[in-house]
Amino acid sequence: MKFSEHWLRTLVDPPIDSEELAQRLTMAGLEVEERTPAAPVFTGVVVGRVLAVARHPKGSHLTVCEVDVGGGAPLAIVCGAPNAAQGIVVPCALLGAVLPGGRELKKTAIAGVASEGMLCSAKELGIADDASGLLLLDADLEPGTDLRQALDLDDPLLTLKLTPNRADCLSIVGIAREVAAITASPLRPPPLAPVAVKTKTSRNVRVEDALACPRFCGRVIEGIDPKAPSPEWMRRRLERSGIRAISAVVDVTNYVMLEQGQPLHAYDDALLEGAIVVRFPRRGEKLTLLNGQTLDLDPDLLLVADEAKPLGLAGIMGGEHSGIADTTRNVFLEGAFWNPAVIQGKARRLGFVTDAGFRFERGVDFANAPAAVERATQLIVELCGGAAGPLVDVCGELPQRDPVRVRGAWIARVLGIAIPAETVADIFKRLQLQPKRQGADFLCTPPTFRFDLAIEEDFIEEVARLHGYDNIPSAPPVQPQTMLPEPEAMRPSTELRQRLVDRDYQEAITFSFVDSGWERALGIDANPIRVLNPIASNLDVMRTTLLGGLLDTLRTNANRKQERVRIFEVGRCFLREPGGYAQPLRVGGLAYGPALPEQWDGGKRPIDFFDVKGDLEALAAPLAVRTEAATHPALHPGRSARVLVDGAPAGWVGELHPRLLGAFELPHAPVVFELDLAPLRRRPQPVARPVSKLPVVRRDLAVVVDEGISAQAVLDALVAVKPPSVDHIALFDVYRGRGIEAGKKSLAILVLIQDTARTLTDAEIDATVAVLLREIENRFGGMLRR
């Protein structure tokens, strides 16, 4: 809701400045989103009257104007505007004037003729975007008057960011009521006197659904002048509220909507046939709206019609064929109360939003419709002449405004402070709640313009608002503070996050709801959990994997020419399971581009499977990480593996499947991983063991086995049978080539032997090695390489 502060102060004028007014409104729950002047800062611009216009001697499109700026001799000003003419009143910037943007006006010669000032357009002054010609002012303005004063350009414009429950503040009267209540200032509502009925002409009204339209008011006004101009003060208030001035009758309906909060509609009475009928559409009916849009009417769109045709969408927009035109002599004025449930969502469904629909779907004052029609009649008769007919008021069952008991003790309990009963009574009185004291309690009746007051807590909120949230002390909660246990055997997820950060990864946070297209492409779960009310059409399912969001983040970075990306995410995935849903916590990540940042001493090596496997080993340490070759629908068939942590399956690692590069618009494949977080969080208890003072004996075994035997299987077998003196067994080389027959490979295995009590003899060492070789020969058919 945008409005002029000076307009507001004609109804309520508290003794505070504009800044404090905005602060008080915001703290009372009516957030002032913006406060700007009606025009940007400029100085030295006055009202000027053009006394004479002569053609410029050299410029074919220029004129030399003689301008009266009040007192002294007229100024000679060169002007190029096409509408420069004798007798017009326009803004005139004097020499030394500072225009918007800081440009200072100096005396200059244009095509050889000295110009003693500048005649201005609206755009040059920042008042409007019109640069087609000079800004024409009211002919009654006195030359020499400062333009900012003449047009009230220092008027602050306030924009309120209202919550949906405060539809009563979608009018200047509603805001004035709030300001009067907040500041305890007197309210001066607009003068409203019933217009004398001078004609018996009226039009019958028939409401076919009284639940959809509980109240409909109408009046015929005959003999208006459709070309009568709107007064400057009305056009100014409309434009500063963001509404374009059109014609006197239309401007009056818009003005009353802004002033009273009651949308009105004016019809050309000559185009109406028979009675006004409020009804729902009949099969096959169409309607062309004022915006030119032709609708095939859905059965739930309430209409205002006559006995022959639809006239408009009730509470949303009128029809094109019955609107006010330059030939209109008789007007039928409509003011109604529509059930908000009938209006809600209809305009958005049709693809547009109107000021009327915005108000009606939130609820307007059902008691104010006759007064709003009366106010509009008063203004139309003043501006356009005419004779008003009798007011037709068809009234059904209106909403009930039942009294609500507000307990004094409950106010203190909810707010946490005791507010004196006299203060509470004064607040209720200022809010026009008609409070009645019953002991320590109050019986309050919500006014017809406050649809948001229904239960006791609503009234307590009003007490808090007007008492002032800043006046409610902030008391610390009285409760025991205890430290949460941190099990030694369980490490926090923050520690795992930090390990990945230390490995040059950056954490990403993505939506838990994702594009179903991603899920189908990744092929992990063909039936993901659907979102019933997605925030966007492409975020329609719950994720079953973290990879979709990470790959989308990678795509964004790759599109912005990021060559090296390493990201991870810790979050929940959402899976179906018998009897319900599972929400495992997982860690996923990807590495893309060069293995190392750009540096001086080497070329770029692309990231590979083993780089990321090393990152996982660092993440899980001291837990043992193993990988087993296996296929995964989202990973390259020959470059993927199942990850085991301490022997238990924990997730997957591998290069992204080539078919997904196109789906995610990636130039080349990243290496990705996704692991369950639970096994990674286990922390083995530390166990002390003595450090041997004796030397370590190293033996390197080169054994030849079949190509199909995995090195990990050999290592596992050796670890299972190793004598106690064997401290460490590891693979350090795999060889295929000359000297090794086809279908075979050579494994180089490091064996470290050490005893903590004595030095081992050669015979003991040889016997230990023999145990290991015998296991390889018996179990795998391997032999020592010669």
mmCIF file of C-alpha atoms in Angstrom, residues 230-556:
data_model
loop_
_atom_site.group_PDB
_atom_site.id
_atom_site.type_symbol
_atom_site.label_atom_id
_atom_site.label_comp_id
_atom_site.label_asym_id
_atom_site.label_seq_id
_atom_site.Cartn_x
_atom_site.Cartn_y
_atom_site.Cartn_z
ATOM 1 C CA SER A 230 -10.377 15.544 -12.476
ATOM 2 C CA PRO A 231 -9.022 18.178 -10.069
ATOM 3 C CA GLU A 232 -5.278 18.427 -9.630
ATOM 4 C CA TRP A 233 -5.394 17.365 -5.965
ATOM 5 C CA MET A 234 -7.185 14.122 -6.867
ATOM 6 C CA ARG A 235 -4.872 13.275 -9.772
ATOM 7 C CA ARG A 236 -1.872 13.964 -7.561
ATOM 8 C CA ARG A 237 -3.068 11.680 -4.759
ATOM 9 C CA LEU A 238 -3.911 8.906 -7.236
ATOM 10 C CA GLU A 239 -0.575 9.098 -9.034
ATOM 11 C CA ARG A 240 1.374 9.154 -5.768
ATOM 12 C CA SER A 241 -0.471 5.979 -4.828
ATOM 13 C CA GLY A 242 0.580 4.335 -8.075
ATOM 14 C CA ILE A 243 -2.728 4.703 -9.986
ATOM 15 C CA ARG A 244 -2.901 6.487 -13.341
ATOM 16 C CA ALA A 245 -5.545 9.181 -13.731
ATOM 17 C CA ILE A 246 -7.994 8.324 -16.557
ATOM 18 C CA SER A 247 -11.261 10.264 -16.410
ATOM 19 C CA ALA A 248 -13.281 11.977 -13.711
ATOM 20 C CA VAL A 249 -15.733 9.111 -13.030
ATOM 21 C CA VAL A 250 -13.060 6.384 -13.101
ATOM 22 C CA ASP A 251 -10.743 8.546 -11.012
ATOM 23 C CA VAL A 252 -13.465 8.994 -8.396
ATOM 24 C CA THR A 253 -14.012 5.224 -8.060
ATOM 25 C CA ASN A 254 -10.262 4.686 -7.682
ATOM 26 C CA TYR A 255 -9.979 7.572 -5.243
ATOM 27 C CA VAL A 256 -12.763 6.222 -3.028
ATOM 28 C CA MET A 257 -11.136 2.787 -3.097
ATOM 29 C CA LEU A 258 -7.892 4.307 -1.839
ATOM 30 C CA GLU A 259 -9.641 6.517 0.682
ATOM 31 C CA GLN A 260 -12.305 4.158 2.044
ATOM 32 C CA GLY A 261 -10.868 0.736 1.124
ATOM 33 C CA GLN A 262 -14.075 -0.128 -0.758
ATOM 34 C CA PRO A 263 -13.573 -0.963 -4.461
ATOM 35 C CA LEU A 264 -16.335 0.456 -6.667
ATOM 36 C CA HIS A 265 -17.281 0.002 -10.299
ATOM 37 C CA ALA A 266 -19.049 2.405 -12.633
ATOM 38 C CA TYR A 267 -21.112 1.213 -15.616
ATOM 39 C CA ASP A 268 -22.493 3.166 -18.559
ATOM 40 C CA ASP A 269 -26.165 2.940 -17.625
ATOM 41 C CA ALA A 270 -27.243 3.239 -21.270
ATOM 42 C CA LEU A 271 -25.552 -0.085 -22.062
ATOM 43 C CA LEU A 272 -27.375 -2.017 -19.328
ATOM 44 C CA GLU A 273 -30.456 -4.080 -20.119
ATOM 45 C CA GLY A 274 -32.939 -4.671 -17.323
ATOM 46 C CA ALA A 275 -32.027 -5.455 -13.752
ATOM 47 C CA ILE A 276 -28.545 -6.056 -12.371
ATOM 48 C CA VAL A 277 -28.105 -9.761 -11.616
ATOM 49 C CA VAL A 278 -25.388 -11.300 -9.434
ATOM 50 C CA ARG A 279 -24.968 -14.915 -10.531
ATOM 51 C CA PHE A 280 -22.563 -17.634 -11.598
ATOM 52 C CA PRO A 281 -21.918 -18.230 -15.325
ATOM 53 C CA ARG A 282 -24.150 -20.230 -17.597
ATOM 54 C CA ARG A 283 -22.707 -22.889 -19.885
ATOM 55 C CA GLY A 284 -20.769 -21.446 -22.808
ATOM 56 C CA GLU A 285 -20.739 -17.812 -21.646
ATOM 57 C CA LYS A 286 -17.784 -15.596 -22.493
ATOM 58 C CA LEU A 287 -16.683 -12.192 -21.241
ATOM 59 C CA THR A 288 -14.197 -9.635 -22.575
ATOM 60 C CA LEU A 289 -12.588 -7.743 -19.714
ATOM 61 C CA LEU A 290 -11.370 -4.158 -19.560
ATOM 62 C CA ASN A 291 -7.810 -5.400 -20.181
ATOM 63 C CA GLY A 292 -8.931 -6.902 -23.511
ATOM 64 C CA GLN A 293 -8.709 -10.508 -22.308
ATOM 65 C CA THR A 294 -11.601 -12.736 -23.444
ATOM 66 C CA LEU A 295 -12.519 -15.492 -21.006
ATOM 67 C CA ASP A 296 -14.382 -18.757 -21.346
ATOM 68 C CA LEU A 297 -16.085 -18.451 -17.978
ATOM 69 C CA ASP A 298 -15.502 -21.230 -15.443
ATOM 70 C CA PRO A 299 -18.567 -22.168 -13.385
ATOM 71 C CA ASP A 300 -17.044 -20.832 -10.125
ATOM 72 C CA LEU A 301 -16.417 -17.284 -11.404
ATOM 73 C CA LEU A 302 -19.045 -15.010 -9.871
ATOM 74 C CA LEU A 303 -20.477 -12.458 -12.312
ATOM 75 C CA VAL A 304 -22.222 -9.121 -12.260
ATOM 76 C CA ALA A 305 -24.611 -9.246 -15.206
ATOM 77 C CA ASP A 306 -27.746 -7.654 -16.551
ATOM 78 C CA GLU A 307 -30.676 -9.648 -17.843
ATOM 79 C CA ALA A 308 -29.016 -10.140 -21.229
ATOM 80 C CA LYS A 309 -25.266 -10.551 -20.714
ATOM 81 C CA PRO A 310 -22.361 -10.663 -18.260
ATOM 82 C CA LEU A 311 -20.985 -7.266 -17.296
ATOM 83 C CA GLY A 312 -17.887 -8.160 -15.297
ATOM 84 C CA LEU A 313 -16.110 -10.518 -12.920
ATOM 85 C CA ALA A 314 -17.476 -9.793 -9.457
ATOM 86 C CA GLY A 315 -14.844 -8.176 -7.252
ATOM 87 C CA ILE A 316 -12.087 -8.538 -9.857
ATOM 88 C CA MET A 317 -12.574 -6.597 -13.109
ATOM 89 C CA GLY A 318 -15.358 -5.111 -15.211
ATOM 90 C CA GLY A 319 -16.247 -5.968 -18.772
ATOM 91 C CA GLU A 320 -15.063 -3.978 -21.766
ATOM 92 C CA HIS A 321 -18.453 -3.246 -23.357
ATOM 93 C CA SER A 322 -20.117 -1.586 -20.341
ATOM 94 C CA GLY A 323 -17.327 0.716 -19.176
ATOM 95 C CA ILE A 324 -17.340 4.504 -18.946
ATOM 96 C CA ALA A 325 -16.635 6.381 -22.205
ATOM 97 C CA ASP A 326 -16.547 9.986 -23.402
ATOM 98 C CA THR A 327 -20.199 9.634 -24.474
ATOM 99 C CA THR A 328 -21.465 8.362 -21.120
ATOM 100 C CA ARG A 329 -24.243 10.548 -19.721
ATOM 101 C CA ASN A 330 -25.794 8.242 -17.121
ATOM 102 C CA VAL A 331 -23.782 6.124 -14.672
ATOM 103 C CA PHE A 332 -24.724 3.102 -12.602
ATOM 104 C CA LEU A 333 -22.435 2.985 -9.560
ATOM 105 C CA GLU A 334 -21.805 -0.370 -7.868
ATOM 106 C CA GLY A 335 -20.433 -1.035 -4.390
ATOM 107 C CA ALA A 336 -20.642 -4.555 -2.959
ATOM 108 C CA PHE A 337 -19.355 -6.897 -0.314
ATOM 109 C CA TRP A 338 -18.234 -10.187 -1.840
ATOM 110 C CA ASN A 339 -17.543 -13.290 0.201
ATOM 111 C CA PRO A 340 -13.719 -13.517 0.265
ATOM 112 C CA ALA A 341 -13.858 -17.283 -0.325
ATOM 113 C CA VAL A 342 -15.543 -16.657 -3.687
ATOM 114 C CA ILE A 343 -12.857 -14.200 -4.837
ATOM 115 C CA GLN A 344 -9.702 -15.823 -3.449
ATOM 116 C CA GLY A 345 -7.298 -17.186 -6.057
ATOM 117 C CA LYS A 346 -9.471 -16.376 -9.076
ATOM 118 C CA ALA A 347 -7.371 -13.478 -10.404
ATOM 119 C CA ARG A 348 -4.120 -15.442 -10.035
ATOM 120 C CA ARG A 349 -5.707 -18.336 -11.890
ATOM 121 C CA LEU A 350 -6.577 -15.967 -14.740
ATOM 122 C CA GLY A 351 -3.031 -14.588 -14.820
ATOM 123 C CA PHE A 352 -3.457 -11.054 -13.470
ATOM 124 C CA VAL A 353 -3.917 -9.148 -10.214
ATOM 125 C CA THR A 354 -6.239 -6.186 -9.660
ATOM 126 C CA ASP A 355 -6.491 -3.681 -6.819
ATOM 127 C CA ALA A 356 -10.133 -4.650 -6.286
ATOM 128 C CA GLY A 357 -9.441 -8.383 -6.188
ATOM 129 C CA PHE A 358 -6.476 -7.838 -3.863
ATOM 130 C CA ARG A 359 -8.799 -6.180 -1.350
ATOM 131 C CA PHE A 360 -11.892 -8.339 -1.736
ATOM 132 C CA GLU A 361 -10.037 -11.648 -1.325
ATOM 133 C CA ARG A 362 -8.695 -10.395 2.018
ATOM 134 C CA GLY A 363 -12.021 -8.944 3.130
ATOM 135 C CA VAL A 364 -13.421 -5.404 3.117
ATOM 136 C CA ASP A 365 -15.682 -3.631 5.578
ATOM 137 C CA PHE A 366 -19.158 -5.025 4.813
ATOM 138 C CA ALA A 367 -20.777 -2.091 6.627
ATOM 139 C CA ASN A 368 -18.997 0.505 4.500
ATOM 140 C CA ALA A 369 -20.435 -0.233 1.035
ATOM 141 C CA PRO A 370 -23.363 2.272 1.283
ATOM 142 C CA ALA A 371 -21.082 5.000 2.662
ATOM 143 C CA ALA A 372 -18.520 4.408 -0.110
ATOM 144 C CA VAL A 373 -21.210 4.687 -2.799
ATOM 145 C CA GLU A 374 -22.459 7.843 -1.094
ATOM 146 C CA ARG A 375 -18.926 9.299 -1.022
ATOM 147 C CA ALA A 376 -18.372 8.494 -4.719
ATOM 148 C CA THR A 377 -21.755 10.024 -5.589
ATOM 149 C CA GLN A 378 -20.812 13.176 -3.722
ATOM 150 C CA LEU A 379 -17.540 13.534 -5.664
ATOM 151 C CA ILE A 380 -19.055 12.695 -9.070
ATOM 152 C CA VAL A 381 -21.829 15.251 -8.631
ATOM 153 C CA GLU A 382 -19.289 17.875 -7.530
ATOM 154 C CA LEU A 383 -16.971 17.248 -10.467
ATOM 155 C CA CYS A 384 -19.263 16.134 -13.291
ATOM 156 C CA GLY A 385 -22.673 17.426 -12.282
ATOM 157 C CA GLY A 386 -25.721 15.201 -12.626
ATOM 158 C CA ALA A 387 -28.664 14.080 -10.543
ATOM 159 C CA ALA A 388 -28.410 11.186 -8.104
ATOM 160 C CA GLY A 389 -31.103 8.548 -7.862
ATOM 161 C CA PRO A 390 -32.087 6.583 -4.749
ATOM 162 C CA LEU A 391 -29.553 4.198 -3.226
ATOM 163 C CA VAL A 392 -30.445 0.528 -3.744
ATOM 164 C CA ASP A 393 -29.078 -1.658 -0.915
ATOM 165 C CA VAL A 394 -29.702 -5.418 -1.241
ATOM 166 C CA CYS A 395 -28.535 -6.899 2.011
ATOM 167 C CA GLY A 396 -28.445 -10.575 2.992
ATOM 168 C CA GLU A 397 -26.881 -12.300 5.957
ATOM 169 C CA LEU A 398 -23.735 -10.397 6.881
ATOM 170 C CA PRO A 399 -20.831 -11.772 8.950
ATOM 171 C CA GLN A 400 -21.422 -11.769 12.693
ATOM 172 C CA ARG A 401 -19.174 -9.722 14.963
ATOM 173 C CA ASP A 402 -19.661 -11.499 18.261
ATOM 174 C CA PRO A 403 -18.185 -10.081 21.478
ATOM 175 C CA VAL A 404 -15.041 -11.789 22.773
ATOM 176 C CA ARG A 405 -14.083 -12.023 26.437
ATOM 177 C CA VAL A 406 -10.502 -10.946 27.086
ATOM 178 C CA ARG A 407 -9.284 -11.988 30.523
ATOM 179 C CA GLY A 408 -6.919 -9.637 32.297
ATOM 180 C CA ALA A 409 -5.047 -12.531 33.902
ATOM 181 C CA TRP A 410 -4.568 -14.183 30.511
ATOM 182 C CA ILE A 411 -3.148 -10.945 29.053
ATOM 183 C CA ALA A 412 -0.486 -10.970 31.788
ATOM 184 C CA ARG A 413 0.166 -14.697 31.279
ATOM 185 C CA VAL A 414 0.595 -14.468 27.488
ATOM 186 C CA LEU A 415 2.647 -11.256 27.439
ATOM 187 C CA GLY A 416 4.674 -12.040 30.524
ATOM 188 C CA ILE A 417 4.046 -8.596 32.061
ATOM 189 C CA ALA A 418 1.193 -7.011 33.977
ATOM 190 C CA ILE A 419 -0.359 -4.080 32.099
ATOM 191 C CA PRO A 420 -2.720 -1.867 34.117
ATOM 192 C CA ALA A 421 -6.405 -2.402 33.339
ATOM 193 C CA GLU A 422 -6.827 1.321 32.601
ATOM 194 C CA THR A 423 -4.101 1.110 29.943
ATOM 195 C CA VAL A 424 -5.714 -1.956 28.380
ATOM 196 C CA ALA A 425 -9.116 -0.243 28.351
ATOM 197 C CA ASP A 426 -7.619 2.818 26.659
ATOM 198 C CA ILE A 427 -5.962 0.677 23.996
ATOM 199 C CA PHE A 428 -9.235 -1.136 23.260
ATOM 200 C CA LYS A 429 -11.079 2.180 23.083
ATOM 201 C CA ARG A 430 -8.550 3.673 20.653
ATOM 202 C CA LEU A 431 -8.957 0.591 18.461
ATOM 203 C CA GLN A 432 -12.760 1.072 18.447
ATOM 204 C CA LEU A 433 -13.334 -2.318 20.105
ATOM 205 C CA GLN A 434 -16.205 -1.058 22.305
ATOM 206 C CA PRO A 435 -14.722 -2.507 25.527
ATOM 207 C CA LYS A 436 -17.008 -3.274 28.455
ATOM 208 C CA ARG A 437 -15.460 -3.942 31.854
ATOM 209 C CA GLN A 438 -16.593 -7.060 33.677
ATOM 210 C CA GLY A 439 -14.427 -7.189 36.767
ATOM 211 C CA ALA A 440 -10.834 -7.814 35.647
ATOM 212 C CA ASP A 441 -12.016 -8.903 32.192
ATOM 213 C CA PHE A 442 -13.091 -7.032 29.071
ATOM 214 C CA LEU A 443 -15.873 -7.821 26.648
ATOM 215 C CA CYS A 444 -14.757 -6.509 23.242
ATOM 216 C CA THR A 445 -16.685 -6.405 19.979
ATOM 217 C CA PRO A 446 -14.476 -6.350 16.870
ATOM 218 C CA PRO A 447 -15.460 -3.623 14.382
ATOM 219 C CA THR A 448 -16.712 -4.563 10.939
ATOM 220 C CA PHE A 449 -13.427 -3.524 9.321
ATOM 221 C CA ARG A 450 -11.281 -5.906 11.443
ATOM 222 C CA PHE A 451 -11.703 -9.427 10.066
ATOM 223 C CA ASP A 452 -8.511 -10.528 11.809
ATOM 224 C CA LEU A 453 -9.964 -10.241 15.340
ATOM 225 C CA ALA A 454 -11.745 -13.451 16.267
ATOM 226 C CA ILE A 455 -10.249 -15.080 19.373
ATOM 227 C CA GLU A 456 -8.936 -13.836 22.701
ATOM 228 C CA GLU A 457 -5.287 -14.046 21.634
ATOM 229 C CA ASP A 458 -5.977 -11.686 18.708
ATOM 230 C CA PHE A 459 -7.021 -8.968 21.165
ATOM 231 C CA ILE A 460 -4.016 -9.655 23.381
ATOM 232 C CA GLU A 461 -1.808 -9.114 20.338
ATOM 233 C CA GLU A 462 -3.474 -5.727 19.866
ATOM 234 C CA VAL A 463 -2.597 -4.837 23.447
ATOM 235 C CA ALA A 464 1.023 -5.805 22.813
ATOM 236 C CA ARG A 465 1.172 -3.801 19.563
ATOM 237 C CA LEU A 466 -0.109 -0.568 21.021
ATOM 238 C CA HIS A 467 1.596 -0.932 24.373
ATOM 239 C CA GLY A 468 4.808 -1.299 22.345
ATOM 240 C CA TYR A 469 6.938 -4.366 21.839
ATOM 241 C CA ASP A 470 9.934 -2.304 22.971
ATOM 242 C CA ASN A 471 8.188 -1.766 26.307
ATOM 243 C CA ILE A 472 8.000 -5.483 27.011
ATOM 244 C CA PRO A 473 11.176 -6.350 28.961
ATOM 245 C CA SER A 474 13.381 -9.134 27.651
ATOM 246 C CA ALA A 475 13.817 -11.447 30.618
ATOM 247 C CA PRO A 476 16.209 -14.414 30.340
ATOM 248 C CA PRO A 477 14.483 -17.779 30.767
ATOM 249 C CA VAL A 478 14.776 -19.317 34.206
ATOM 250 C CA GLN A 479 15.817 -22.889 33.505
ATOM 251 C CA PRO A 480 18.793 -25.116 34.315
ATOM 252 C CA GLN A 481 21.544 -25.202 31.728
ATOM 253 C CA THR A 482 23.174 -28.583 31.198
ATOM 254 C CA MET A 483 25.866 -29.697 28.826
ATOM 255 C CA LEU A 484 24.816 -32.368 26.392
ATOM 256 C CA PRO A 485 26.800 -35.592 26.515
ATOM 257 C CA GLU A 486 29.357 -36.193 23.794
ATOM 258 C CA PRO A 487 30.063 -39.942 23.563
ATOM 259 C CA GLU A 488 33.724 -40.726 23.165
ATOM 260 C CA ALA A 489 32.930 -43.512 20.719
ATOM 261 C CA MET A 490 30.975 -41.192 18.399
ATOM 262 C CA ARG A 491 32.571 -38.248 16.600
ATOM 263 C CA PRO A 492 30.410 -35.254 15.620
ATOM 264 C CA SER A 493 29.555 -34.565 12.002
ATOM 265 C CA THR A 494 31.329 -31.191 12.299
ATOM 266 C CA GLU A 495 34.618 -33.081 12.644
ATOM 267 C CA LEU A 496 33.937 -34.969 9.421
ATOM 268 C CA ARG A 497 33.004 -31.728 7.675
ATOM 269 C CA GLN A 498 36.262 -30.158 8.793
ATOM 270 C CA ARG A 499 38.247 -33.106 7.454
ATOM 271 C CA LEU A 500 36.764 -32.622 4.012
ATOM 272 C CA VAL A 501 37.397 -28.877 4.195
ATOM 273 C CA ASP A 502 41.008 -29.658 5.089
ATOM 274 C CA ARG A 503 41.153 -31.799 1.926
ATOM 275 C CA ASP A 504 40.248 -28.695 -0.153
ATOM 276 C CA TYR A 505 36.504 -29.371 -0.425
ATOM 277 C CA GLN A 506 33.868 -26.668 0.026
ATOM 278 C CA GLU A 507 30.520 -27.409 1.677
ATOM 279 C CA ALA A 508 27.326 -26.955 -0.333
ATOM 280 C CA ILE A 509 23.743 -26.911 0.921
ATOM 281 C CA THR A 510 21.079 -27.850 -1.626
ATOM 282 C CA PHE A 511 17.328 -28.397 -1.524
ATOM 283 C CA SER A 512 15.962 -31.662 -0.141
ATOM 284 C CA PHE A 513 13.296 -31.545 -2.855
ATOM 285 C CA VAL A 514 14.681 -31.984 -6.345
ATOM 286 C CA ASP A 515 13.746 -32.379 -9.985
ATOM 287 C CA SER A 516 12.175 -35.756 -10.717
ATOM 288 C CA GLY A 517 14.118 -35.655 -13.999
ATOM 289 C CA TRP A 518 17.368 -35.847 -12.026
ATOM 290 C CA GLU A 519 16.144 -38.865 -10.105
ATOM 291 C CA ARG A 520 15.128 -40.661 -13.305
ATOM 292 C CA ALA A 521 18.456 -39.848 -14.939
ATOM 293 C CA LEU A 522 20.494 -41.062 -11.959
ATOM 294 C CA GLY A 523 18.422 -44.263 -11.933
ATOM 295 C CA ILE A 524 18.820 -44.934 -8.214
ATOM 296 C CA ASP A 525 15.113 -45.026 -7.256
ATOM 297 C CA ALA A 526 12.348 -45.252 -9.843
ATOM 298 C CA ASN A 527 9.663 -44.254 -7.334
ATOM 299 C CA PRO A 528 10.841 -41.252 -5.277
ATOM 300 C CA ILE A 529 8.547 -39.630 -2.724
ATOM 301 C CA ARG A 530 6.500 -36.898 -4.417
ATOM 302 C CA VAL A 531 6.000 -33.425 -2.901
ATOM 303 C CA LEU A 532 2.286 -32.618 -2.603
ATOM 304 C CA ASN A 533 2.688 -28.841 -2.866
ATOM 305 C CA PRO A 534 6.076 -28.082 -4.478
ATOM 306 C CA ILE A 535 7.458 -24.541 -4.283
ATOM 307 C CA ALA A 536 8.387 -24.873 -7.966
ATOM 308 C CA SER A 537 7.218 -27.268 -10.656
ATOM 309 C CA ASN A 538 10.720 -28.697 -11.128
ATOM 310 C CA LEU A 539 11.227 -29.388 -7.391
ATOM 311 C CA ASP A 540 8.573 -32.071 -7.226
ATOM 312 C CA VAL A 541 10.170 -35.059 -5.419
ATOM 313 C CA MET A 542 12.235 -35.693 -2.301
ATOM 314 C CA ARG A 543 15.830 -36.627 -3.033
ATOM 315 C CA THR A 544 16.971 -40.231 -2.734
ATOM 316 C CA THR A 545 20.597 -39.227 -3.263
ATOM 317 C CA LEU A 546 22.758 -36.169 -2.678
ATOM 318 C CA LEU A 547 24.289 -36.452 -6.143
ATOM 319 C CA GLY A 548 21.550 -34.524 -7.994
ATOM 320 C CA GLY A 549 22.020 -31.300 -6.045
ATOM 321 C CA LEU A 550 25.821 -31.588 -6.144
ATOM 322 C CA LEU A 551 25.860 -32.161 -9.915
ATOM 323 C CA ASP A 552 23.542 -29.189 -10.419
ATOM 324 C CA THR A 553 25.905 -27.058 -8.330
ATOM 325 C CA LEU A 554 28.817 -28.328 -10.420
ATOM 326 C CA ARG A 555 26.956 -27.390 -13.609
ATOM 327 C CA THR A 556 26.451 -23.842 -12.303
#
